[in-house]
Coordinates of C-alpha atoms in Angstrom, one line a residue:
Chain I
M1 CA 7.7 32.2 24.0
Q2 CA 6.7 28.5 24.3
N3 CA 3.7 28.2 26.6
P4 CA 3.2 24.6 27.8
T5 CA -0.5 25.2 28.6
Y6 CA -1.2 25.2 24.8
A7 CA -1.6 21.7 23.3
I8 CA -0.4 23.0 20.0
Q9 CA 1.5 26.3 19.5
V10 CA 2.5 27.4 16.0
D11 CA 4.5 30.6 15.6
D12 CA 5.3 32.4 12.4
L13 CA 5.1 29.2 10.3
T14 CA 5.9 29.5 6.6
V15 CA 6.0 26.5 4.3
A16 CA 6.9 26.5 0.7
Y17 CA 6.9 24.0 -2.2
N18 CA 9.6 24.9 -4.7
Y19 CA 10.0 28.3 -3.1
K20 CA 6.3 29.1 -3.6
P21 CA 4.8 29.6 -0.1
V22 CA 1.7 27.6 0.5
L23 CA 1.4 28.7 4.2
W24 CA 2.3 32.3 5.1
D25 CA 3.3 33.3 8.6
I26 CA 0.8 31.2 10.5
D27 CA 0.3 31.8 14.3
L28 CA -1.9 29.3 15.9
H29 CA -2.5 28.5 19.6
V30 CA -4.7 25.6 20.3
P31 CA -5.8 25.0 23.9
E32 CA -6.0 21.5 25.4
G33 CA -9.3 19.6 25.1
V34 CA -10.8 21.1 22.1
L35 CA -12.3 19.4 19.0
M36 CA -11.1 21.7 16.3
A37 CA -11.9 21.9 12.5
I38 CA -9.5 23.4 10.0
V39 CA -11.5 24.8 7.2
G40 CA -10.6 26.5 4.0
P41 CA -10.8 26.2 0.2
N42 CA -8.8 23.7 -1.8
G43 CA -5.2 24.6 -1.9
A44 CA -5.5 26.6 1.3
G45 CA -2.7 24.6 2.9
K46 CA -4.9 22.6 5.5
S47 CA -3.1 19.3 5.0
T48 CA 0.2 21.1 4.7
L49 CA -0.3 22.8 8.1
I50 CA -0.8 19.4 9.7
K51 CA 2.2 17.9 7.9
A52 CA 4.4 20.8 9.0
I53 CA 3.3 20.5 12.6
L54 CA 4.1 16.8 12.5
G55 CA 7.5 17.4 10.9
I56 CA 6.6 15.5 7.7
L57 CA 7.4 18.7 5.8
D58 CA 10.1 21.1 6.7
P59 CA 9.0 24.7 7.1
I60 CA 11.2 27.5 5.8
A61 CA 10.5 29.6 8.8
G62 CA 8.7 29.4 12.1
S63 CA 8.4 26.9 14.9
V64 CA 6.0 24.4 16.3
S65 CA 5.6 23.1 19.8
I66 CA 3.5 20.5 21.4
Y67 CA 2.8 21.2 25.1
G68 CA 5.8 23.6 25.0
K69 CA 8.3 21.2 23.5
P70 CA 9.4 20.5 19.9
Y71 CA 7.4 17.8 18.1
E72 CA 10.4 15.4 18.0
K73 CA 10.3 15.2 21.8
Q74 CA 6.6 14.7 21.9
R75 CA 5.9 12.1 19.2
K76 CA 4.3 9.7 21.7
Q77 CA 1.8 12.4 22.6
V78 CA 0.5 12.7 19.1
A79 CA -1.5 10.4 16.8
Y80 CA -1.9 11.1 13.1
V81 CA -4.5 9.9 10.5
P82 CA -3.4 10.7 7.0
Q83 CA -5.8 11.1 4.1
K84 CA -7.2 7.7 3.2
G85 CA -6.1 8.2 -0.4
S86 CA -2.4 8.7 0.6
V87 CA -1.8 4.9 0.9
D88 CA -2.0 1.9 -1.4
W89 CA -4.9 -0.2 -0.1
D90 CA -3.7 -3.1 -2.2
F91 CA -0.8 -3.5 0.1
P92 CA -0.6 -7.1 1.3
T93 CA -1.8 -6.7 4.9
T94 CA -4.8 -7.1 7.2
A95 CA -7.0 -4.6 9.1
L96 CA -5.5 -5.8 12.4
D97 CA -1.9 -5.4 11.0
V98 CA -2.6 -1.8 10.0
V99 CA -3.9 -1.0 13.4
M100 CA -0.8 -2.5 15.0
M101 CA 1.3 0.0 13.0
G102 CA 0.0 2.6 15.4
T103 CA 2.0 0.9 18.2
Y104 CA 5.3 1.1 16.3
G105 CA 6.1 4.6 17.6
Q106 CA 5.9 3.6 21.2
L107 CA 7.9 0.5 20.5
G108 CA 10.8 2.4 18.9
W109 CA 13.2 0.9 16.5
I110 CA 13.8 -2.8 16.0
K111 CA 11.5 -4.0 18.8
R112 CA 8.6 -6.1 17.6
P113 CA 5.0 -5.8 18.7
S114 CA 4.0 -8.4 21.3
T115 CA 0.7 -9.7 22.7
K116 CA 0.3 -6.5 24.6
E117 CA 0.2 -4.4 21.4
K118 CA -2.0 -7.0 19.7
K119 CA -4.5 -6.8 22.6
A120 CA -4.6 -3.0 22.4
S121 CA -5.1 -3.1 18.7
L122 CA -8.0 -5.6 18.9
E123 CA -9.6 -3.3 21.5
A124 CA -9.2 -0.3 19.2
L125 CA -10.8 -2.3 16.4
E126 CA -13.7 -3.2 18.6
K127 CA -14.1 0.5 19.6
V128 CA -14.6 1.5 15.9
G129 CA -16.9 -1.5 15.3
M130 CA -14.4 -3.4 13.0
L131 CA -13.4 -6.3 15.2
A132 CA -15.3 -8.8 12.9
F133 CA -13.1 -7.6 10.0
K134 CA -9.7 -8.0 11.8
S135 CA -8.3 -10.6 9.4
R136 CA -9.8 -9.1 6.3
Q137 CA -7.3 -7.9 3.6
I138 CA -7.5 -4.1 3.5
S139 CA -8.4 -3.9 -0.2
Q140 CA -11.5 -5.9 0.7
L141 CA -12.8 -3.2 3.0
S142 CA -15.3 -0.5 1.9
G143 CA -14.2 3.2 2.1
G144 CA -15.9 3.7 5.4
Q145 CA -14.4 0.6 6.9
Q146 CA -10.9 1.6 5.7
Q147 CA -11.4 5.0 7.5
R148 CA -12.5 3.2 10.7
V149 CA -9.3 1.1 10.5
F150 CA -7.3 4.3 10.3
L151 CA -9.1 5.7 13.2
A152 CA -8.5 2.6 15.2
R153 CA -4.8 2.9 14.4
A154 CA -4.8 6.4 15.8
L155 CA -6.7 5.3 18.9
V156 CA -4.1 2.6 19.6
Q157 CA -1.4 5.3 19.7
N158 CA -3.1 6.4 23.0
A159 CA -2.0 10.0 22.4
S160 CA -3.0 13.3 23.9
I161 CA -3.4 15.1 20.5
Y162 CA -5.1 13.6 17.4
F163 CA -4.5 15.0 13.9
M164 CA -6.9 13.8 11.2
D165 CA -6.7 14.7 7.6
E166 CA -10.3 14.6 6.0
P167 CA -11.6 11.6 7.9
F168 CA -15.0 12.0 6.4
Q169 CA -14.0 11.9 2.8
G170 CA -15.7 9.1 0.9
V171 CA -17.4 7.5 3.9
D172 CA -21.1 6.8 4.4
A173 CA -23.3 8.6 6.8
T174 CA -23.2 5.9 9.4
T175 CA -19.4 5.9 9.5
E176 CA -19.3 9.6 9.7
I177 CA -21.5 9.6 12.8
A178 CA -19.6 6.7 14.3
I179 CA -16.3 8.6 13.8
I180 CA -17.6 11.9 15.2
N181 CA -18.9 10.2 18.2
I182 CA -15.5 8.7 18.9
L183 CA -13.9 12.1 18.4
K184 CA -16.4 13.6 20.9
E185 CA -15.5 10.9 23.4
L186 CA -11.8 11.7 23.0
R187 CA -12.6 15.4 23.7
K188 CA -14.5 14.3 26.8
A189 CA -11.5 12.4 28.0
G190 CA -9.5 15.6 27.7
K191 CA -7.8 14.9 24.4
T192 CA -7.2 17.6 21.8
V193 CA -8.5 16.7 18.3
V194 CA -7.6 18.6 15.1
V195 CA -9.6 17.7 11.9
V196 CA -9.2 18.9 8.4
H197 CA -12.8 19.4 7.4
H198 CA -14.7 20.1 4.2
D199 CA -18.4 20.2 5.1
L200 CA -19.1 23.7 6.5
Q201 CA -22.7 22.7 7.3
T202 CA -21.6 20.3 10.0
V203 CA -19.0 22.5 11.7
P204 CA -21.2 23.9 14.4
E205 CA -22.7 20.5 15.1
Y206 CA -19.4 18.5 15.3
F207 CA -16.8 21.0 16.5
D208 CA -16.3 23.5 19.3
W209 CA -13.2 25.2 17.9
V210 CA -12.4 26.2 14.4
T211 CA -9.5 27.6 12.4
F212 CA -10.1 29.4 9.1
L213 CA -7.2 29.0 6.7
N214 CA -6.4 30.2 3.3
V215 CA -2.6 30.3 2.9
K216 CA -2.8 32.8 5.7
K217 CA -4.6 32.2 9.0
I218 CA -8.0 34.1 8.8
A219 CA -9.3 33.4 12.3
T220 CA -9.1 30.8 15.1
G221 CA -11.2 30.4 18.1
P222 CA -14.5 29.0 19.5
V223 CA -17.1 28.0 16.9
K224 CA -19.7 30.0 18.8
E225 CA -17.8 33.2 18.5
I226 CA -16.1 33.2 15.2
F227 CA -18.0 30.8 12.9
N228 CA -19.8 33.6 11.0
D229 CA -20.4 34.9 7.6
D230 CA -17.7 37.5 7.9
N231 CA -15.0 34.9 8.4
L232 CA -16.4 32.5 5.9
T233 CA -16.4 35.3 3.3
K234 CA -12.9 36.3 4.2
T235 CA -11.8 32.7 3.8
Y236 CA -13.7 31.6 0.7
G237 CA -13.8 34.9 -1.0
I238 CA -17.5 34.8 -1.8
N239 CA -20.5 35.7 0.2
Y240 CA -21.3 32.7 2.3
K241 CA -24.5 32.2 4.1
V242 CA -24.7 29.3 6.4
A243 CA -27.0 28.5 9.2
V244 CA -24.9 29.0 12.4
N245 CA -26.2 27.6 15.6
K246 CA -25.9 30.5 18.0
Chain H
M1 CA 25.6 -34.5 -10.3
T2 CA 29.1 -33.3 -10.5
S3 CA 30.3 -30.9 -7.9
P4 CA 30.4 -27.8 -10.3
Q5 CA 26.8 -28.6 -11.2
I6 CA 25.8 -28.5 -7.5
E7 CA 27.9 -25.4 -7.0
I8 CA 26.2 -23.6 -9.9
Q9 CA 22.8 -24.4 -8.6
L10 CA 23.8 -23.3 -5.1
I11 CA 25.0 -20.0 -6.4
A12 CA 21.8 -19.5 -8.5
A13 CA 19.6 -20.4 -5.5
V14 CA 21.5 -18.0 -3.1
V15 CA 21.4 -15.2 -5.7
A16 CA 17.6 -15.8 -6.1
M17 CA 17.0 -15.6 -2.3
A18 CA 19.1 -12.5 -1.9
C19 CA 17.3 -10.8 -4.8
A20 CA 13.8 -11.8 -3.8
I21 CA 13.8 -9.9 -0.5
P22 CA 14.6 -6.4 -1.7
G23 CA 12.5 -7.2 -4.8
V24 CA 9.4 -7.5 -2.7
F25 CA 9.8 -4.0 -1.3
L26 CA 10.7 -2.5 -4.6
V27 CA 7.5 -4.0 -6.2
L28 CA 5.3 -2.8 -3.3
R29 CA 6.9 0.7 -3.5
K30 CA 6.2 0.7 -7.2
M31 CA 9.9 1.1 -7.9
A32 CA 10.6 -2.0 -10.0
L33 CA 12.2 0.1 -12.7
I34 CA 14.8 1.4 -10.2
S35 CA 16.4 -2.1 -10.0
D36 CA 16.8 -2.0 -13.8
A37 CA 18.4 1.4 -13.6
I38 CA 20.7 0.3 -10.8
S39 CA 21.8 -2.9 -12.5
H40 CA 23.0 -0.8 -15.5
S41 CA 24.4 2.3 -13.9
I42 CA 26.7 0.3 -11.5
L43 CA 28.9 -0.4 -14.6
P44 CA 31.2 2.7 -14.2
G45 CA 31.6 1.8 -10.5
I46 CA 32.5 -1.7 -11.4
V47 CA 35.0 -0.5 -14.0
L48 CA 36.6 2.0 -11.7
G49 CA 36.8 -0.6 -8.9
F50 CA 38.3 -3.1 -11.3
F51 CA 41.0 -0.6 -12.4
I52 CA 42.0 -0.1 -8.8
T53 CA 41.8 -3.6 -7.5
H54 CA 42.2 -5.8 -10.7
D55 CA 39.8 -8.2 -9.0
L56 CA 36.1 -8.5 -10.0
N57 CA 35.2 -9.9 -6.6
S58 CA 37.0 -7.4 -4.4
P59 CA 34.9 -5.8 -1.6
L60 CA 36.1 -2.4 -2.7
L61 CA 34.7 -3.0 -6.2
I62 CA 31.3 -4.0 -4.7
L63 CA 31.3 -0.9 -2.5
L64 CA 32.2 1.5 -5.3
A65 CA 29.6 -0.1 -7.6
A66 CA 26.9 0.1 -4.8
C67 CA 27.8 3.8 -4.4
T68 CA 27.1 4.4 -8.1
G69 CA 23.8 2.5 -7.6
V70 CA 22.8 5.0 -4.8
I71 CA 24.0 7.9 -6.9
T72 CA 21.6 6.7 -9.6
V73 CA 18.7 7.0 -7.2
V74 CA 19.8 10.4 -6.0
L75 CA 20.1 11.7 -9.6
V76 CA 16.8 10.3 -10.6
E77 CA 15.1 12.0 -7.6
A78 CA 17.0 15.3 -8.3
I79 CA 15.8 15.3 -11.9
Q80 CA 12.3 14.4 -10.9
K81 CA 12.2 17.1 -8.3
T82 CA 12.7 19.8 -10.9
G83 CA 9.1 19.0 -11.9
L84 CA 10.0 19.1 -15.6
V85 CA 9.9 15.4 -16.2
K86 CA 8.2 12.4 -14.5
E87 CA 10.0 9.6 -12.7
D88 CA 10.1 7.1 -15.6
T89 CA 11.7 9.7 -17.8
A90 CA 14.2 10.6 -15.2
I91 CA 15.2 6.9 -14.9
G92 CA 15.5 6.7 -18.6
L93 CA 17.8 9.7 -18.6
V94 CA 20.1 8.7 -15.8
F95 CA 21.0 5.1 -16.2
P96 CA 22.0 5.0 -19.9
A97 CA 24.2 8.0 -19.2
L98 CA 26.0 6.3 -16.4
F99 CA 26.1 2.9 -18.3
S100 CA 27.6 4.6 -21.3
I101 CA 30.4 6.1 -19.2
G102 CA 31.1 2.5 -18.1
V103 CA 31.1 1.3 -21.7
I104 CA 33.5 4.0 -22.8
L105 CA 35.8 3.3 -19.8
I106 CA 36.0 -0.4 -20.7
A107 CA 36.6 0.3 -24.4
K108 CA 39.3 2.8 -23.7
N109 CA 41.2 1.0 -21.0
A110 CA 40.3 -2.5 -20.4
N111 CA 40.2 -4.2 -23.8
D112 CA 42.9 -6.7 -22.8
V113 CA 41.5 -7.8 -19.5
H114 CA 38.6 -10.1 -18.4
L115 CA 35.9 -7.5 -18.4
D116 CA 33.6 -6.9 -21.2
V117 CA 30.1 -5.5 -21.7
D118 CA 28.6 -8.9 -22.6
A119 CA 29.8 -10.4 -19.4
V120 CA 28.3 -7.6 -17.4
L121 CA 24.9 -7.7 -19.1
L122 CA 24.4 -11.5 -19.3
G123 CA 26.8 -12.9 -16.8
E124 CA 27.9 -16.5 -17.1
L125 CA 27.0 -18.8 -14.3
A126 CA 28.8 -21.7 -15.9
F127 CA 32.1 -20.1 -15.2
A128 CA 31.3 -19.2 -11.6
P129 CA 32.7 -22.4 -10.0
F130 CA 36.1 -21.8 -11.6
D131 CA 36.8 -18.8 -9.6
R132 CA 37.7 -20.3 -6.2
L133 CA 38.2 -18.7 -2.8
L134 CA 41.4 -19.8 -1.1
M135 CA 41.7 -19.5 2.6
G136 CA 45.3 -20.1 3.8
G137 CA 45.9 -22.0 0.6
V138 CA 42.8 -24.3 1.1
D139 CA 40.0 -24.2 -1.5
V140 CA 36.8 -23.4 0.4
G141 CA 34.5 -23.1 -2.6
P142 CA 33.5 -20.7 -5.4
K143 CA 34.1 -17.0 -4.6
S144 CA 30.7 -15.9 -5.9
L145 CA 29.0 -18.3 -3.5
W146 CA 30.8 -16.7 -0.6
I147 CA 30.1 -13.2 -1.8
M148 CA 26.4 -13.8 -2.4
G149 CA 26.1 -15.9 0.8
S150 CA 27.4 -13.1 2.9
I151 CA 25.2 -10.6 1.1
F152 CA 22.2 -12.9 1.7
I153 CA 23.0 -13.2 5.4
V154 CA 23.3 -9.4 5.8
I155 CA 19.9 -9.0 4.0
I156 CA 18.2 -11.5 6.2
A157 CA 19.6 -9.9 9.3
L158 CA 18.5 -6.4 8.1
L159 CA 15.0 -7.7 7.3
L160 CA 14.6 -9.3 10.7
L161 CA 15.8 -6.2 12.5
F162 CA 13.9 -3.6 10.5
Y163 CA 10.8 -5.6 9.3
K164 CA 8.3 -3.4 10.9
E165 CA 10.1 -0.2 9.9
L166 CA 10.2 -1.4 6.3
K167 CA 6.6 -2.3 6.4
V168 CA 5.2 0.9 7.8
S169 CA 7.4 3.1 5.6
T170 CA 6.4 1.2 2.5
F171 CA 2.7 1.3 3.4
D172 CA 2.2 4.7 4.8
I173 CA 5.0 7.3 4.5
G174 CA 3.0 9.9 6.4
L175 CA 2.5 7.8 9.5
S176 CA 6.0 6.4 9.3
S177 CA 7.4 10.0 9.3
A178 CA 5.1 11.1 12.1
L179 CA 6.1 8.1 14.2
G180 CA 9.8 9.1 13.8
I181 CA 10.6 6.2 11.5
S182 CA 12.4 8.2 8.9
P183 CA 11.1 7.2 5.4
M184 CA 14.2 8.7 3.8
L185 CA 16.4 6.5 5.9
M186 CA 14.5 3.4 5.0
H187 CA 14.4 4.5 1.3
Y188 CA 18.1 4.9 1.0
G189 CA 18.7 1.8 3.2
L190 CA 16.7 -0.2 0.7
M191 CA 18.4 1.4 -2.2
S192 CA 21.8 0.6 -0.8
V193 CA 20.9 -3.0 -0.1
S194 CA 19.5 -3.3 -3.6
S195 CA 22.6 -1.9 -5.1
V196 CA 24.9 -4.2 -3.1
T197 CA 22.7 -7.2 -4.1
V198 CA 22.8 -6.2 -7.8
V199 CA 26.6 -5.8 -7.8
G200 CA 27.2 -9.0 -5.9
A201 CA 24.9 -10.9 -8.3
F202 CA 25.8 -9.3 -11.6
D203 CA 29.1 -11.2 -12.0
A204 CA 27.3 -14.5 -11.6
V205 CA 24.1 -13.9 -13.4
G206 CA 24.4 -10.6 -15.3
A207 CA 22.6 -7.3 -15.1
I208 CA 19.5 -8.4 -16.9
L209 CA 18.8 -11.5 -15.0
V210 CA 19.4 -9.7 -11.7
V211 CA 16.4 -7.5 -12.6
A212 CA 14.3 -10.5 -13.4
M213 CA 15.3 -12.2 -10.1
M214 CA 14.3 -9.1 -8.1
I215 CA 11.0 -8.3 -9.8
A216 CA 9.5 -11.6 -11.2
P217 CA 9.3 -13.6 -7.9
A218 CA 7.8 -10.7 -6.0
A219 CA 5.3 -10.0 -8.7
T220 CA 4.3 -13.7 -8.8
A221 CA 3.9 -13.8 -5.0
Y222 CA 1.9 -10.7 -5.0
L223 CA -0.8 -12.5 -7.1
L224 CA -1.1 -15.2 -4.5
T225 CA -1.1 -13.7 -1.0
A226 CA -2.4 -10.8 1.0
D227 CA 0.2 -11.2 3.7
L228 CA 3.6 -9.5 3.5
K229 CA 5.4 -12.3 5.4
K230 CA 3.9 -14.9 3.1
M231 CA 4.8 -12.7 0.1
L232 CA 8.4 -12.7 1.2
L233 CA 8.5 -16.4 1.7
L234 CA 6.7 -17.2 -1.6
S235 CA 9.1 -14.8 -3.5
I236 CA 12.1 -16.7 -2.1
F237 CA 10.4 -20.0 -3.1
F238 CA 9.6 -18.9 -6.7
G239 CA 13.2 -17.5 -7.1
V240 CA 14.9 -20.6 -5.9
F241 CA 12.5 -22.9 -7.9
S242 CA 13.1 -20.9 -11.1
A243 CA 16.9 -20.9 -10.5
I244 CA 17.1 -24.7 -10.1
A245 CA 14.5 -25.5 -12.8
G246 CA 16.2 -23.0 -15.1
Y247 CA 19.5 -24.6 -14.6
W248 CA 18.2 -28.0 -15.6
M249 CA 16.4 -26.5 -18.6
A250 CA 19.7 -25.0 -19.7
N251 CA 21.3 -28.4 -19.2
L252 CA 18.6 -30.1 -21.3
L253 CA 18.6 -27.5 -24.1
D254 CA 22.4 -26.9 -23.9
A255 CA 21.6 -23.1 -23.6
S256 CA 22.6 -20.2 -21.5
I257 CA 21.9 -20.8 -17.8
S258 CA 21.0 -17.2 -17.0
G259 CA 18.7 -17.0 -20.1
S260 CA 17.0 -20.3 -19.0
I261 CA 16.5 -19.1 -15.5
T262 CA 15.0 -15.8 -16.7
T263 CA 12.7 -17.8 -19.0
M264 CA 11.7 -20.0 -16.1
L265 CA 10.9 -16.9 -14.0
G266 CA 8.6 -15.6 -16.8
M267 CA 6.9 -19.0 -17.2
V268 CA 6.2 -19.3 -13.4
F269 CA 4.7 -15.8 -13.5
L270 CA 2.5 -16.7 -16.5
M271 CA 1.3 -19.9 -14.8
V272 CA 0.4 -18.1 -11.6
Y273 CA -1.2 -15.3 -13.5
L274 CA -3.4 -17.8 -15.3
F275 CA -4.2 -20.1 -12.4
A276 CA -4.0 -18.0 -9.1
P277 CA -7.1 -18.7 -7.1
R278 CA -8.3 -15.2 -6.5
K279 CA -6.4 -12.8 -8.8
G280 CA -5.7 -15.2 -11.6
L281 CA -7.1 -14.7 -15.1
I282 CA -9.2 -17.9 -15.1
A283 CA -10.6 -17.2 -11.6
V284 CA -11.5 -13.7 -12.6
L285 CA -13.3 -14.8 -15.8
Y286 CA -15.1 -17.6 -13.9
R287 CA -16.2 -15.1 -11.2
Q288 CA -17.4 -12.6 -13.9
K289 CA -19.5 -15.4 -15.4
Q290 CA -20.9 -16.3 -12.0
Q291 CA -21.7 -12.7 -11.3
R292 CA -23.6 -12.3 -14.5
T293 CA -25.7 -15.3 -13.6
E294 CA -26.3 -14.0 -10.0
V295 CA -27.3 -10.6 -11.2
S296 CA -29.8 -12.3 -13.5
L297 CA -31.0 -14.4 -10.6
I298 CA -31.7 -11.3 -8.4
T299 CA -33.4 -9.5 -11.3
F300 CA -35.6 -12.5 -11.7
L301 CA -36.4 -12.8 -8.0
L302 CA -37.1 -9.1 -7.8
H303 CA -39.5 -9.4 -10.7
L304 CA -41.3 -12.2 -8.9
N305 CA -41.4 -10.1 -5.8
N306 CA -42.9 -7.1 -7.6
H307 CA -45.7 -9.0 -9.2
T308 CA -48.5 -10.9 -7.4
E309 CA -50.6 -11.3 -10.5
E310 CA -50.3 -14.8 -12.0
N311 CA -50.0 -13.8 -15.7
E312 CA -46.8 -11.9 -14.9
R313 CA -45.4 -15.0 -13.3
H314 CA -46.2 -17.5 -16.0
I315 CA -43.0 -19.2 -17.2
N316 CA -43.5 -18.3 -20.8
H317 CA -44.3 -14.8 -20.1
L318 CA -41.2 -14.4 -18.0
Q319 CA -39.1 -15.4 -20.9
E320 CA -40.6 -12.7 -23.1
H321 CA -40.8 -10.1 -20.4
I322 CA -37.4 -10.2 -18.9
N323 CA -36.1 -10.5 -22.5
W324 CA -33.5 -13.2 -22.0
Q325 CA -32.3 -15.9 -24.2
K326 CA -33.8 -19.4 -23.6
V327 CA -30.5 -20.7 -22.2
R328 CA -30.0 -17.9 -19.8
S329 CA -33.6 -18.1 -18.5
K330 CA -33.1 -21.8 -18.1
T331 CA -29.9 -21.4 -16.1
V332 CA -31.5 -18.8 -13.8
V333 CA -34.6 -20.9 -13.2
T334 CA -32.6 -24.0 -12.5
L335 CA -30.3 -22.1 -10.1
A336 CA -33.3 -20.6 -8.3
L337 CA -34.9 -24.0 -8.1
K338 CA -31.7 -25.7 -6.9
N339 CA -31.5 -23.1 -4.1
N340 CA -35.2 -23.6 -3.1
M341 CA -35.9 -20.0 -3.9
I342 CA -38.8 -20.6 -6.2
E343 CA -41.5 -23.1 -6.8
I344 CA -43.3 -23.8 -10.1
D345 CA -46.9 -24.8 -9.9
N346 CA -48.6 -25.4 -13.2
K347 CA -46.1 -23.2 -15.0
V348 CA -46.7 -20.3 -12.6
V349 CA -43.6 -19.4 -10.7
S350 CA -43.7 -18.1 -7.1
L351 CA -41.1 -17.2 -4.5
T352 CA -40.6 -19.6 -1.6
E353 CA -40.1 -18.5 2.0
K354 CA -36.4 -18.7 1.4
G355 CA -36.6 -16.9 -1.9
K356 CA -38.5 -14.1 -0.2
E357 CA -36.0 -13.8 2.6
F358 CA -33.2 -13.7 0.1
T359 CA -34.9 -11.1 -2.0
D360 CA -35.5 -8.9 1.0
L361 CA -31.9 -9.1 2.1
A362 CA -30.7 -8.2 -1.5
L363 CA -33.2 -5.3 -1.6
E364 CA -32.0 -4.0 1.7
Y365 CA -28.4 -4.2 0.5
I366 CA -29.2 -2.4 -2.7
I367 CA -31.0 0.4 -0.9
T368 CA -28.7 0.8 2.1
N369 CA -25.4 -0.3 0.6
K370 CA -24.5 -1.5 4.1
D371 CA -22.1 -4.3 4.0
E372 CA -23.2 -6.0 7.2
K373 CA -26.6 -6.8 5.5
I374 CA -25.0 -9.2 3.1
E375 CA -22.3 -10.8 5.3
P376 CA -24.4 -14.0 5.6
M377 CA -25.0 -14.1 1.9
K378 CA -21.3 -13.9 1.0
D379 CA -20.6 -17.6 1.4
D380 CA -23.1 -18.5 -1.2
F381 CA -22.6 -15.8 -3.8
F382 CA -19.7 -14.3 -5.6
L383 CA -21.5 -11.1 -6.3
F384 CA -21.1 -9.7 -2.9
R385 CA -17.5 -10.5 -2.4
G386 CA -16.3 -7.3 -4.0

């Protein structure tokens, strides 16, 4: 049953590569307005889960809905930040141009971005502190700056739900803090943010919701209630001791 | 110039323009080899089309050949998907197989008609003006000019309509797909356009030159610009330039036109590779030399910064201590003096105010690795430009 009060609802989702399932029978209900981490070991299917929700991969079973409707009908509600390593940063384009790509979805086919889209993109660049680099060729940016440009591109989509695939990978500490502050602002504005995350230490500090994933869903819920040794051990297979802020 | 001469150059220029545009996207998608595969594997399509229509310029033949082009891409992807071989191997498996089918078909059935393997591979621009298009009995120009002209117009129209879709699906497949701009659709669209272009051009310039015309101008432009629009325009320019210059080279040497154009494309690339302002070989070597000097300079300044005692800053001692050759020491000292970073008083070197400031900035950058610290220094020094 699709429940429109959930921002994201995943039912019985199974995804396979070459008939080898990488996600088994996932059920996931994400309420609106949470900042959620997806954690799990390498190969747990974290990126795959996001890609399946966004229709980039076809599941072999199960369904996904965004505010009670299939993703195809809710594209404009959703922004996506892929892994930084998934694109060629030598592509001949500038920081501003990459951010403008975020407006292509709202524009639809054929229509070109106008001054309105350009203005929004410049504002997004300013928000992530990258306005001074707007004309810089993207290969000339540092890893942290590239990630900020990607974040700006998601912001310009002006969505209700943000999916981010490892936004803290290969960025410096300043950028990490800048990014998490923006994500917390998004949550304050009532948006839902889903982040594939690697650093277990920072989960209680950054996030209020968490999903443990290892091919199957181990647990999902508020960090305060479920981020504990028991679930960490179930997910990672070894006895994990981390400091959890209770 | 005689009118066939003008017509040959016109055809070569239009072919160059039509090839340059899909070429840019093939290069950016790292699919340059696919154009090679397509240019060969369209042969069976051409032969079949020729059997049916008995006309090398018939639209049906172009359509059939373009279909074989797309089939090539599908086959390559299917073989690659098995996970048993990589893409380059898959390409190497598919196109010779299809090409050989074409060769056998020609040998078996078409020995007595105007269609042979040489013509397909090398083309012959010199003959292009002889094949005229008649409209209501009136000669309106060479057929291949009309064919390539129409293909070029379609390509330009598609590019203008789908520029942003092509850009985003080339740069970021994931985002493109999430936004609802199907990367599959763009991929096969580009493959179809490339196939049609190759088929249209092969008759005039041959299968080998078509590949050069698609890849070389784009690769050359890529060295010169960081802007997709400029890359497209530059590719067109390099293509047309090589086509015209190649034609005159052939004229001068009394050699094959398509061979000369291909040579010209290669020479233009070589020139740009050597002399491009940022990515060119000479610029890179020069920059590396500058960087060596600058690292030396900073090492030198840091040394001065670390030592207040005079004997550590004596000019002769410096030479021994930092362990540099005389020439290098001299270059560094001269550079530092020229930039007012040091002063020498009775053979004792000390940092000036400016030198101290610079050293502090450099130190801060080394410690924090924060780019904004060195923004003001970037204009003066190569080292920080990345």
